[in-house]
Amino acid sequence: MVGMLGLALAADPASAGRPLSSDDAATADAGSCQLEGWGEKSGSSRAWVLAPACGVADGWEIDLDYTHPQPQDELRGEAGFAIKWVPKSWSLLTPAGTLNFGLKVGVGYERPVDGGWRRSGQGLLGLATLVVNEDFALHANLGPHQDRASNQVGTALNLALVWVPHPAGLLFAEVQTNDRRAMMGPTQRTVGGLWWVTPEKFGLSLTISRPVGSSETQWTLGFGWYGLGAWTNTP
């Protein structure tokens, strides 16, 4: 699902992506890139993830990710590719705040221990972000995901609230659910935050997640490096 849902983070209260798993209706600036990475721990299982993204034109972003799981009993690795489109004409000014919309399409791949890379599925997400003010934002994602192995299609729904209590960081709470839990996993509840080491450039994140009906907690610790010049002279 990492590859299907994609990742992105902007340095404003509407930001999503790390440390969130929900996505936002915003893209990186054209010619600007970001690099995010984190480690996950749940019981005896661990994983390391890298997720770069670049704005390729106004309103267009390309996202990549690679996951290295431990132990590698079934998979040696997972990867994803996604394209996000957020046109300016899809922005609305409402009494509750600014409401932005976008679309994201993604493809996931996996590398089993007994073979090479193969496509694992694909998905489409509708994105919505409501920027209430400079301190609060809401994110919602909704869309289908197809699993290649079973050829089943499920619908994913992500909801997140972001609060910026201080310019030095943000806090959030989110819920990820779906209508095909046997295929896409149980409903997940997550809280966490990000602290800016260098304002709007480099941050550290921590999240705590727990699936509904489970006593096992997943922890992630990560970083985000933003505003990198991809093919421009931007420092």
XYZ file of N, CA and C in Angstrom:
705
model
N 0.818 -1.211 0.000
C 0.000 0.000 0.000
C 0.851 1.261 0.000
N 2.113 1.172 0.422
C 2.963 2.358 0.383
C 3.072 2.875 -1.040
N 3.342 1.960 -1.986
C 3.458 2.383 -3.371
C 2.156 2.872 -3.943
N 1.054 2.305 -3.504
C -0.241 2.696 -4.048
C -0.674 4.069 -3.562
N -0.423 4.345 -2.305
C -0.935 5.580 -1.736
C 0.016 6.741 -1.944
N 1.286 6.462 -2.106
C 2.227 7.528 -2.389
C 2.566 8.351 -1.157
N 3.576 9.239 -1.331
C 4.042 10.054 -0.224
C 4.366 11.451 -0.723
N 4.089 12.481 0.097
C 4.451 13.852 -0.247
C 4.417 14.696 1.012
N 5.239 15.746 1.060
C 5.235 16.636 2.214
C 5.621 18.028 1.767
N 4.827 19.019 2.113
C 5.146 20.414 1.863
C 5.391 21.096 3.193
N 6.109 22.185 3.199
C 6.455 22.861 4.444
C 5.383 23.877 4.825
N 4.138 23.442 4.957
C 3.045 24.297 5.368
C 2.052 23.454 6.141
N 1.019 24.046 6.764
C 0.120 23.253 7.592
C -0.714 22.258 6.817
N -0.738 22.349 5.492
C -1.500 21.385 4.700
C -0.683 20.147 4.391
N 0.503 20.024 4.982
C 1.405 18.947 4.613
C 0.874 17.585 4.990
N 1.159 16.598 4.125
C 0.866 15.203 4.414
C 2.089 14.405 3.992
N 1.946 13.068 3.866
C 3.149 12.279 3.676
C 3.816 12.095 5.026
N 5.108 11.867 5.053
C 5.782 11.676 6.319
C 5.606 12.882 7.204
N 5.214 12.652 8.452
C 5.057 11.344 9.080
C 3.697 10.692 8.851
N 2.829 11.304 8.033
C 1.537 10.701 7.746
C 1.658 9.643 6.657
N 0.690 8.747 6.601
C 0.541 7.839 5.474
C -0.498 8.365 4.500
N -1.363 9.278 4.960
C -2.322 9.935 4.079
C -1.583 10.906 3.162
N -2.199 11.225 2.025
C -1.594 12.141 1.075
C -2.359 13.449 1.071
N -1.732 14.500 0.537
C -2.355 15.816 0.500
C -2.600 16.254 -0.936
N -3.508 17.205 -1.093
C -3.789 17.772 -2.408
C -2.846 18.943 -2.640
N -1.557 18.624 -2.791
C -0.512 19.604 -3.052
C 0.669 18.866 -3.656
N 1.515 19.581 -4.381
C 2.691 18.967 -4.988
C 3.929 19.775 -4.648
N 5.080 19.148 -4.794
C 6.344 19.868 -4.653
C 6.465 20.881 -5.786
N 7.168 21.973 -5.523
C 7.370 22.988 -6.558
C 8.103 22.391 -7.751
N 7.787 22.896 -8.942
C 8.466 22.421 -10.147
C 9.974 22.636 -10.017
N 10.749 21.581 -10.296
C 12.192 21.656 -10.176
C 12.723 21.402 -8.787
N 11.830 21.104 -7.838
C 12.237 20.859 -6.455
C 11.959 19.414 -6.074
N 12.856 18.833 -5.280
C 12.713 17.438 -4.854
C 12.770 17.341 -3.336
N 12.426 16.174 -2.841
C 12.495 15.878 -1.412
C 12.899 14.417 -1.242
N 13.505 14.127 -0.117
C 13.900 12.753 0.201
C 13.440 12.447 1.611
N 12.653 11.381 1.731
C 12.175 10.936 3.032
C 12.609 9.501 3.267
N 12.890 9.168 4.502
C 13.275 7.805 4.853
C 12.873 7.511 6.285
N 12.596 6.254 6.575
C 12.206 5.876 7.938
C 12.400 4.385 8.160
N 12.474 4.029 9.428
C 12.515 2.638 9.823
C 11.226 2.273 10.537
N 10.736 1.074 10.306
C 9.504 0.586 10.916
C 9.824 -0.621 11.795
N 9.142 -0.725 12.926
C 9.291 -1.884 13.801
C 7.924 -2.290 14.324
N 7.567 -3.552 14.120
C 6.319 -4.105 14.625
C 6.592 -5.537 15.063
N 6.636 -5.766 16.369
C 7.004 -7.087 16.867
C 8.432 -7.426 16.460
N 8.598 -8.588 15.822
C 9.923 -9.004 15.355
C 10.213 -8.557 13.928
N 9.255 -7.895 13.292
C 9.418 -7.456 11.897
C 9.925 -6.024 11.841
N 10.801 -5.778 10.877
C 11.348 -4.450 10.648
C 11.380 -4.159 9.156
N 11.446 -2.887 8.822
C 11.568 -2.494 7.420
C 12.239 -1.132 7.352
N 12.981 -0.910 6.260
C 13.616 0.372 5.987
C 13.051 0.896 4.676
N 12.654 2.163 4.672
C 11.972 2.737 3.522
C 12.657 4.031 3.090
N 12.851 4.208 1.776
C 13.295 5.457 1.182
C 12.241 5.900 0.182
N 11.915 7.204 0.188
C 10.828 7.695 -0.665
C 11.162 9.085 -1.214
N 11.820 9.157 -2.376
C 12.053 10.458 -3.013
C 10.845 10.900 -3.824
N 10.711 12.213 -4.035
C 9.638 12.776 -4.852
C 10.130 14.075 -5.464
N 9.624 14.394 -6.676
C 10.033 15.607 -7.373
C 8.836 16.256 -8.059
N 8.786 17.585 -8.021
C 7.817 18.317 -8.812
C 8.365 18.504 -10.213
N 7.674 17.987 -11.207
C 8.183 18.023 -12.580
C 7.581 19.163 -13.392
N 6.470 19.721 -12.937
C 5.813 20.857 -13.571
C 4.799 21.393 -12.572
N 4.240 22.558 -12.835
C 3.243 23.116 -11.922
C 2.066 22.149 -11.775
N 1.820 21.720 -10.533
C 0.710 20.818 -10.269
C 0.972 19.360 -10.552
N 2.212 19.001 -10.929
C 2.544 17.611 -11.243
C 3.723 17.159 -10.394
N 3.627 15.944 -9.854
C 4.678 15.397 -9.003
C 4.857 13.910 -9.276
N 6.097 13.449 -9.251
C 6.426 12.025 -9.377
C 6.969 11.527 -8.040
N 6.410 10.421 -7.549
C 6.809 9.840 -6.264
C 7.344 8.426 -6.469
N 8.413 8.111 -5.756
C 8.998 6.768 -5.769
C 9.157 6.291 -4.328
N 9.227 4.987 -4.140
C 9.554 4.464 -2.818
C 10.150 3.070 -2.951
N 11.004 2.730 -1.989
C 11.596 1.391 -1.926
C 11.589 0.931 -0.477
N 11.127 -0.305 -0.237
C 11.047 -0.879 1.101
C 11.920 -2.122 1.186
N 12.781 -2.162 2.194
C 13.651 -3.317 2.447
C 13.186 -3.977 3.735
N 12.446 -5.103 3.644
C 11.894 -5.737 4.850
C 12.895 -6.655 5.541
N 12.693 -6.854 6.825
C 13.445 -7.813 7.624
C 12.489 -8.491 8.599
N 12.436 -9.819 8.671
C 13.220 -10.756 7.870
C 12.678 -10.882 6.450
N 13.491 -11.432 5.572
C 13.109 -11.586 4.173
C 12.640 -13.010 3.902
N 11.610 -13.422 4.616
C 11.094 -14.777 4.465
C 10.352 -14.961 3.142
N 9.602 -13.944 2.728
C 8.815 -14.042 1.502
C 9.240 -13.025 0.457
N 9.563 -11.812 0.886
C 9.914 -10.743 -0.051
C 11.293 -10.185 0.263
N 12.045 -9.923 -0.829
C 13.332 -9.254 -0.672
C 13.169 -7.738 -0.661
N 12.122 -7.264 -1.320
C 11.913 -5.830 -1.383
C 10.586 -5.484 -2.028
N 10.151 -4.246 -1.814
C 8.947 -3.716 -2.436
C 9.249 -2.319 -2.951
N 8.555 -1.893 -4.011
C 8.781 -0.575 -4.589
C 7.482 -0.034 -5.164
N 7.430 1.274 -5.336
C 6.235 1.896 -5.889
C 6.586 3.096 -6.744
N 5.716 3.395 -7.700
C 5.842 4.557 -8.576
C 4.476 5.210 -8.670
N 4.412 6.526 -8.498
C 3.124 7.215 -8.526
C 3.272 8.590 -9.165
N 2.189 9.052 -9.779
C 2.107 10.393 -10.351
C 0.930 11.113 -9.706
N 1.176 12.330 -9.231
C 0.131 13.129 -8.591
C -0.139 14.385 -9.409
N -1.429 14.691 -9.545
C -1.862 15.866 -10.307
C -2.802 16.686 -9.450
N -2.434 17.952 -9.227
C -3.249 18.857 -8.412
C -3.393 20.175 -9.176
N -4.385 20.288 -10.045
C -4.562 21.531 -10.810
C -5.040 22.689 -9.941
N -4.544 23.877 -10.222
C -4.939 25.059 -9.452
C -6.427 25.345 -9.598
N -7.007 24.990 -10.735
C -8.424 25.274 -10.973
C -9.340 24.439 -10.075
N -8.789 23.429 -9.380
C -9.590 22.587 -8.501
C -9.567 23.083 -7.057
N -9.140 24.307 -6.837
C -9.096 24.882 -5.501
C -10.327 25.754 -5.273
N -10.936 25.611 -4.086
C -12.139 26.362 -3.751
C -11.956 27.090 -2.431
N -12.504 28.298 -2.352
C -12.517 29.039 -1.100
C -13.880 28.855 -0.461
N -13.928 28.204 0.706
C -15.185 27.900 1.393
C -15.216 28.624 2.744
N -16.386 28.692 3.386
C -16.454 29.306 4.721
C -15.570 28.612 5.745
N -15.269 27.327 5.530
C -14.429 26.577 6.467
C -12.938 26.724 6.172
N -12.581 27.242 4.993
C -11.184 27.372 4.616
C -10.976 27.047 3.148
N -9.724 26.955 2.733
C -9.390 26.636 1.356
C -9.433 25.132 1.134
N -10.177 24.703 0.114
C -10.349 23.284 -0.185
C -9.692 22.976 -1.520
N -8.707 22.079 -1.504
C -7.971 21.680 -2.704
C -8.246 20.222 -3.037
N -8.242 19.915 -4.345
C -8.478 18.554 -4.810
C -7.361 18.115 -5.756
N -7.141 16.799 -5.821
C -6.150 16.250 -6.735
C -6.398 14.774 -6.980
N -5.587 14.202 -7.850
C -5.652 12.778 -8.179
C -4.252 12.182 -8.102
N -4.202 10.908 -7.752
C -2.919 10.209 -7.713
C -3.096 8.789 -8.208
N -2.263 8.381 -9.151
C -2.283 7.019 -9.677
C -0.933 6.377 -9.391
N -0.954 5.121 -8.947
C 0.289 4.468 -8.570
C 0.319 3.001 -8.938
N 1.524 2.469 -9.062
C 1.769 1.061 -9.355
C 2.750 0.525 -8.330
N 2.485 -0.660 -7.791
C 3.361 -1.282 -6.811
C 4.059 -2.508 -7.388
N 5.271 -2.784 -6.890
C 6.068 -3.932 -7.327
C 6.628 -4.650 -6.106
N 6.910 -5.927 -6.267
C 7.508 -6.713 -5.195
C 8.529 -7.676 -5.783
N 9.505 -8.033 -4.951
C 10.545 -8.975 -5.367
C 10.548 -10.157 -4.410
N 9.909 -11.277 -4.789
C 9.886 -12.455 -3.907
C 11.273 -13.076 -3.794
N 11.470 -13.860 -2.750
C 12.782 -14.460 -2.519
C 13.152 -15.466 -3.604
N 12.148 -15.991 -4.305
C 12.429 -17.008 -5.317
C 12.282 -16.487 -6.741
N 12.323 -15.156 -6.926
C 12.159 -14.629 -8.276
C 12.569 -13.175 -8.381
N 12.314 -12.603 -9.566
C 12.651 -11.207 -9.803
C 11.470 -10.292 -9.527
N 11.634 -9.024 -9.894
C 10.604 -8.029 -9.655
C 9.349 -8.332 -10.458
N 8.185 -8.111 -9.859
C 6.906 -8.308 -10.531
C 5.910 -7.277 -10.008
N 4.940 -6.940 -10.838
C 3.915 -5.979 -10.435
C 3.004 -6.624 -9.400
N 2.716 -5.890 -8.322
C 1.867 -6.423 -7.252
C 0.476 -5.816 -7.255
N 0.299 -4.658 -7.876
C -1.015 -4.038 -7.901
C -0.953 -2.612 -8.385
N -2.102 -1.964 -8.462
C -2.173 -0.571 -8.856
C -3.376 0.077 -8.184
N -3.368 1.405 -8.142
C -4.455 2.092 -7.468
C -4.618 3.522 -7.937
N -5.763 4.091 -7.616
C -6.095 5.476 -7.923
C -6.698 6.103 -6.676
N -6.236 7.300 -6.321
C -6.749 7.996 -5.158
C -7.258 9.381 -5.540
N -8.431 9.717 -5.032
C -8.875 11.097 -5.047
C -8.390 11.770 -3.788
N -7.815 12.957 -3.912
C -7.210 13.657 -2.787
C -7.988 14.927 -2.476
N -8.166 15.214 -1.205
C -8.813 16.448 -0.773
C -8.099 16.970 0.465
N -7.816 18.273 0.480
C -7.189 18.914 1.629
C -7.945 20.188 1.954
N -8.363 20.307 3.205
C -9.015 21.519 3.691
C -8.048 22.228 4.633
N -7.562 23.398 4.223
C -6.686 24.211 5.065
C -7.584 25.162 5.852
N -7.834 24.835 7.111
C -8.718 25.643 7.936
C -8.075 26.988 8.259
N -6.834 26.950 8.696
C -6.035 28.149 8.948
C -4.574 27.727 8.971
N -3.700 28.606 9.422
C -2.280 28.284 9.394
C -1.885 27.215 10.405
N -2.803 26.831 11.283
C -2.489 25.835 12.312
C -3.172 24.493 12.115
N -4.242 24.428 11.307
C -5.009 23.199 11.163
C -5.261 22.873 9.692
N -5.204 21.583 9.377
C -5.558 21.100 8.047
C -6.130 19.694 8.151
N -7.054 19.380 7.258
C -7.667 18.057 7.170
C -7.359 17.460 5.810
N -7.081 16.152 5.792
C -6.796 15.443 4.543
C -7.715 14.237 4.416
N -8.173 13.973 3.213
C -8.992 12.794 2.940
C -8.559 12.183 1.618
N -8.404 10.865 1.594
C -8.066 10.110 0.378
C -9.099 9.018 0.183
N -9.538 8.819 -1.039
C -10.508 7.771 -1.340
C -10.261 7.253 -2.741
N -10.205 5.910 -2.890
C -10.031 5.371 -4.229
C -9.810 3.876 -4.249
N -9.893 3.267 -5.447
C -9.755 1.822 -5.594
C -8.303 1.370 -5.649
N -8.098 0.145 -5.185
C -6.787 -0.511 -5.258
C -6.996 -1.937 -5.749
N -6.263 -2.315 -6.779
C -6.372 -3.677 -7.317
C -5.157 -4.499 -6.931
N -5.407 -5.676 -6.370
C -4.345 -6.619 -6.035
C -4.151 -7.576 -7.204
N -2.927 -7.634 -7.729
C -2.685 -8.436 -8.928
C -2.814 -9.927 -8.661
N -2.356 -10.412 -7.525
C -2.364 -11.842 -7.248
C -3.777 -12.405 -7.188
N -4.687 -11.699 -6.516
C -6.057 -12.188 -6.368
C -7.003 -11.593 -7.404
N -6.544 -10.554 -8.081
C -7.368 -9.813 -9.037
C -8.596 -9.200 -8.379
N -8.526 -8.941 -7.071
C -9.608 -8.292 -6.351
C -9.368 -6.791 -6.280
N -10.463 -6.059 -6.155
C -10.387 -4.603 -6.051
C -11.020 -4.167 -4.738
N -10.295 -3.371 -3.974
C -10.816 -2.818 -2.734
C -10.753 -1.306 -2.763
N -11.457 -0.670 -1.848
C -11.483 0.786 -1.766
C -10.795 1.238 -0.489
N -9.825 2.124 -0.631
C -9.089 2.656 0.513
C -9.661 4.003 0.919
N -9.700 4.274 2.227
C -10.130 5.556 2.766
C -9.159 5.972 3.859
N -8.558 7.146 3.707
C -7.649 7.706 4.698
C -8.176 9.057 5.159
N -8.144 9.301 6.462
C -8.554 10.580 7.037
C -7.486 11.021 8.031
N -7.093 12.299 7.956
C -6.029 12.792 8.833
C -6.284 14.231 9.248
N -5.891 14.535 10.481
C -5.937 15.888 11.028
C -4.520 16.301 11.402
N -4.098 17.474 10.906
C -2.759 17.989 11.186
C -2.881 19.281 11.995
N -2.110 19.360 13.076
C -2.100 20.547 13.943
C -0.665 21.042 14.079
N -0.491 22.346 13.879
C 0.823 22.969 14.014
C 0.796 23.848 15.268
N 1.141 23.292 16.434
C 1.092 24.078 17.675
C 2.219 25.091 17.792
N 3.302 24.860 17.009
C 4.485 25.720 17.080
C 5.220 25.621 15.748
N 5.858 26.706 15.295
C 6.598 26.629 14.026
C 7.680 25.564 13.994
N 8.091 25.073 15.158
C 9.153 24.068 15.217
C 8.675 22.664 14.864
N 7.344 22.453 14.719
C 6.896 21.097 14.414
C 5.400 20.998 14.263
N 4.931 19.775 14.028
C 3.507 19.501 13.868
C 3.148 18.190 14.542
N 1.861 18.030 14.856
C 1.301 16.810 15.401
C 0.146 16.367 14.512
N -0.166 15.071 14.514
C -1.249 14.596 13.660
C -1.890 13.351 14.250
N -3.095 13.072 13.767
C -3.802 11.819 14.041
C -4.483 11.402 12.747
N -4.488 10.107 12.460
C -5.101 9.642 11.216
C -5.670 8.241 11.371
N -6.576 7.916 10.452
C -7.170 6.588 10.356
C -7.078 6.137 8.911
N -6.616 4.902 8.708
C -6.580 4.282 7.384
C -7.472 3.045 7.423
N -8.423 2.973 6.515
C -9.313 1.828 6.487
C -9.633 1.454 5.052
N -10.394 0.374 4.870
C -10.738 -0.112 3.543
C -11.897 -1.101 3.668
N -12.417 -1.524 2.524
C -13.536 -2.472 2.532
C -13.109 -3.879 2.139
N -11.780 -4.139 2.071
C -11.257 -5.475 1.752
C -10.127 -5.783 2.719
N -10.469 -5.982 3.988
C -9.429 -6.125 5.001
C -8.604 -7.389 4.839
N -9.185 -8.441 4.263
C -8.416 -9.663 4.037
C -7.304 -9.415 3.026
N -7.515 -8.470 2.117
C -6.534 -8.164 1.082
C -5.646 -6.985 1.464
N -6.240 -5.928 2.050
C -5.530 -4.679 2.271
C -5.143 -4.439 3.724
N -5.540 -5.356 4.619
C -5.155 -5.227 6.013
C -6.213 -4.544 6.854
N -6.084 -4.606 8.184
C -7.095 -4.043 9.085
C -7.023 -2.519 9.136
N -8.065 -1.925 9.713
C -8.066 -0.490 9.959
C -6.904 -0.128 10.882
N -6.206 0.956 10.535
C -5.026 1.366 11.277
C -5.229 2.767 11.850
N -4.920 2.941 13.136
C -4.978 4.248 13.780
C -3.574 4.679 14.154
N -3.247 5.928 13.842
C -1.879 6.402 14.007
C -1.860 7.796 14.596
N -0.902 8.052 15.468
C -0.610 9.401 15.952
C 0.894 9.603 15.820
N 1.302 10.860 15.702
C 2.723 11.121 15.585
C 3.007 12.593 15.399
N 4.252 12.891 15.059
C 4.641 14.276 14.880
C 5.944 14.411 14.134
N 6.254 15.652 13.785
C 7.504 15.983 13.096
C 8.104 17.206 13.755
N 9.425 17.187 13.943
C 10.158 18.295 14.531
C 11.169 18.795 13.521
N 11.125 20.110 13.248
C 12.039 20.707 12.288
C 13.401 20.947 12.921
N 14.418 20.218 12.467
C 15.798 20.492 12.877
C 16.275 21.773 12.206
N 16.025 21.869 10.902
C 16.229 23.088 10.121
C 14.873 23.479 9.565
N 14.319 24.629 9.946
C 12.952 24.978 9.549
C 12.681 24.815 8.057
N 11.643 24.023 7.752
C 11.140 23.808 6.402
C 12.158 23.149 5.469
N 13.253 22.623 6.046
C 14.275 21.958 5.232
C 14.523 20.523 5.665
N 14.790 20.324 6.958
C 15.131 18.986 7.458
C 14.395 18.738 8.755
N 13.650 17.609 8.803
C 12.871 17.292 9.988
C 12.994 15.839 10.393
N 12.695 15.549 11.651
C 12.677 14.200 12.195
C 11.253 13.858 12.615
N 10.836 12.617 12.372
C 9.455 12.231 12.653
C 9.395 10.968 13.506
N 8.300 10.846 14.260
C 8.028 9.671 15.088
C 6.538 9.378 15.007
N 6.174 8.102 14.762
C 4.769 7.720 14.726
C 4.552 6.449 15.541
N 3.313 6.309 16.045
C 2.879 5.113 16.763
C 1.557 4.676 16.153
N 1.490 3.423 15.669
C 0.293 2.908 15.005
C -0.150 1.612 15.657
N -1.457 1.365 15.579
C -1.984 0.093 16.080
C -3.185 -0.316 15.240
N -3.169 -1.540 14.690
C -4.337 -2.027 13.951
C -5.507 -2.278 14.897
N -6.712 -2.019 14.426
C -7.910 -2.297 15.216
C -8.005 -3.794 15.479
N -8.238 -4.173 16.728
C -8.346 -5.575 17.093
C -7.028 -6.239 17.399
N -5.937 -5.477 17.433
C -4.618 -6.041 17.704
C -3.972 -5.295 18.867
N -3.134 -5.993 19.614
C -2.398 -5.373 20.705
C -0.972 -5.035 20.303
N -0.612 -5.318 19.062
C 0.745 -5.079 18.577
C 0.875 -3.664 18.041
N 1.893 -2.955 18.467
C 2.114 -1.565 18.086
C 3.246 -1.465 17.083
N 3.054 -0.619 16.073
C 4.114 -0.349 15.101
C 4.703 1.029 15.363
N 6.034 1.095 15.401
C 6.756 2.342 15.609
C 7.524 2.695 14.350
N 7.564 3.977 14.024
C 8.434 4.410 12.941
C 9.221 5.636 13.409
N 10.457 5.702 12.966
C 11.332 6.846 13.213
C 11.947 7.234 11.879
N 11.786 8.491 11.478
C 12.233 8.850 10.140
C 12.752 10.266 10.032
N 13.094 10.631 8.793
C 13.591 11.969 8.497
C 12.962 12.450 7.201
N 12.967 13.752 6.998
C 12.521 14.350 5.751
C 13.427 15.504 5.380
N 13.886 15.520 4.120
C 14.785 16.564 3.621
C 14.094 17.186 2.425
N 13.761 18.484 2.500
C 12.872 19.109 1.531
C 13.528 20.301 0.831
N 12.912 20.695 -0.289
C 13.386 21.863 -1.038
C 14.700 21.631 -1.731
N 14.981 20.392 -2.141
C 16.214 20.080 -2.838
C 16.092 20.465 -4.306
N 17.106 21.120 -4.849
C 17.105 21.479 -6.260
C 17.382 20.263 -7.110
N 16.416 19.866 -7.952
C 16.555 18.668 -8.767
C 17.349 18.942 -10.037
N 16.905 19.920 -10.824
C 17.627 20.240 -12.067
C 17.718 21.750 -12.246
N 17.565 22.462 -11.129
C 17.692 23.912 -11.149
C 18.882 24.293 -10.282
N 19.112 25.571 -10.141
C 20.206 26.053 -9.289
C 19.749 26.357 -7.866
N 18.526 25.905 -7.553
C 18.016 26.132 -6.200
C 18.844 25.362 -5.185
N 19.350 26.005 -4.115
C 20.183 25.293 -3.130
C 19.357 24.296 -2.350
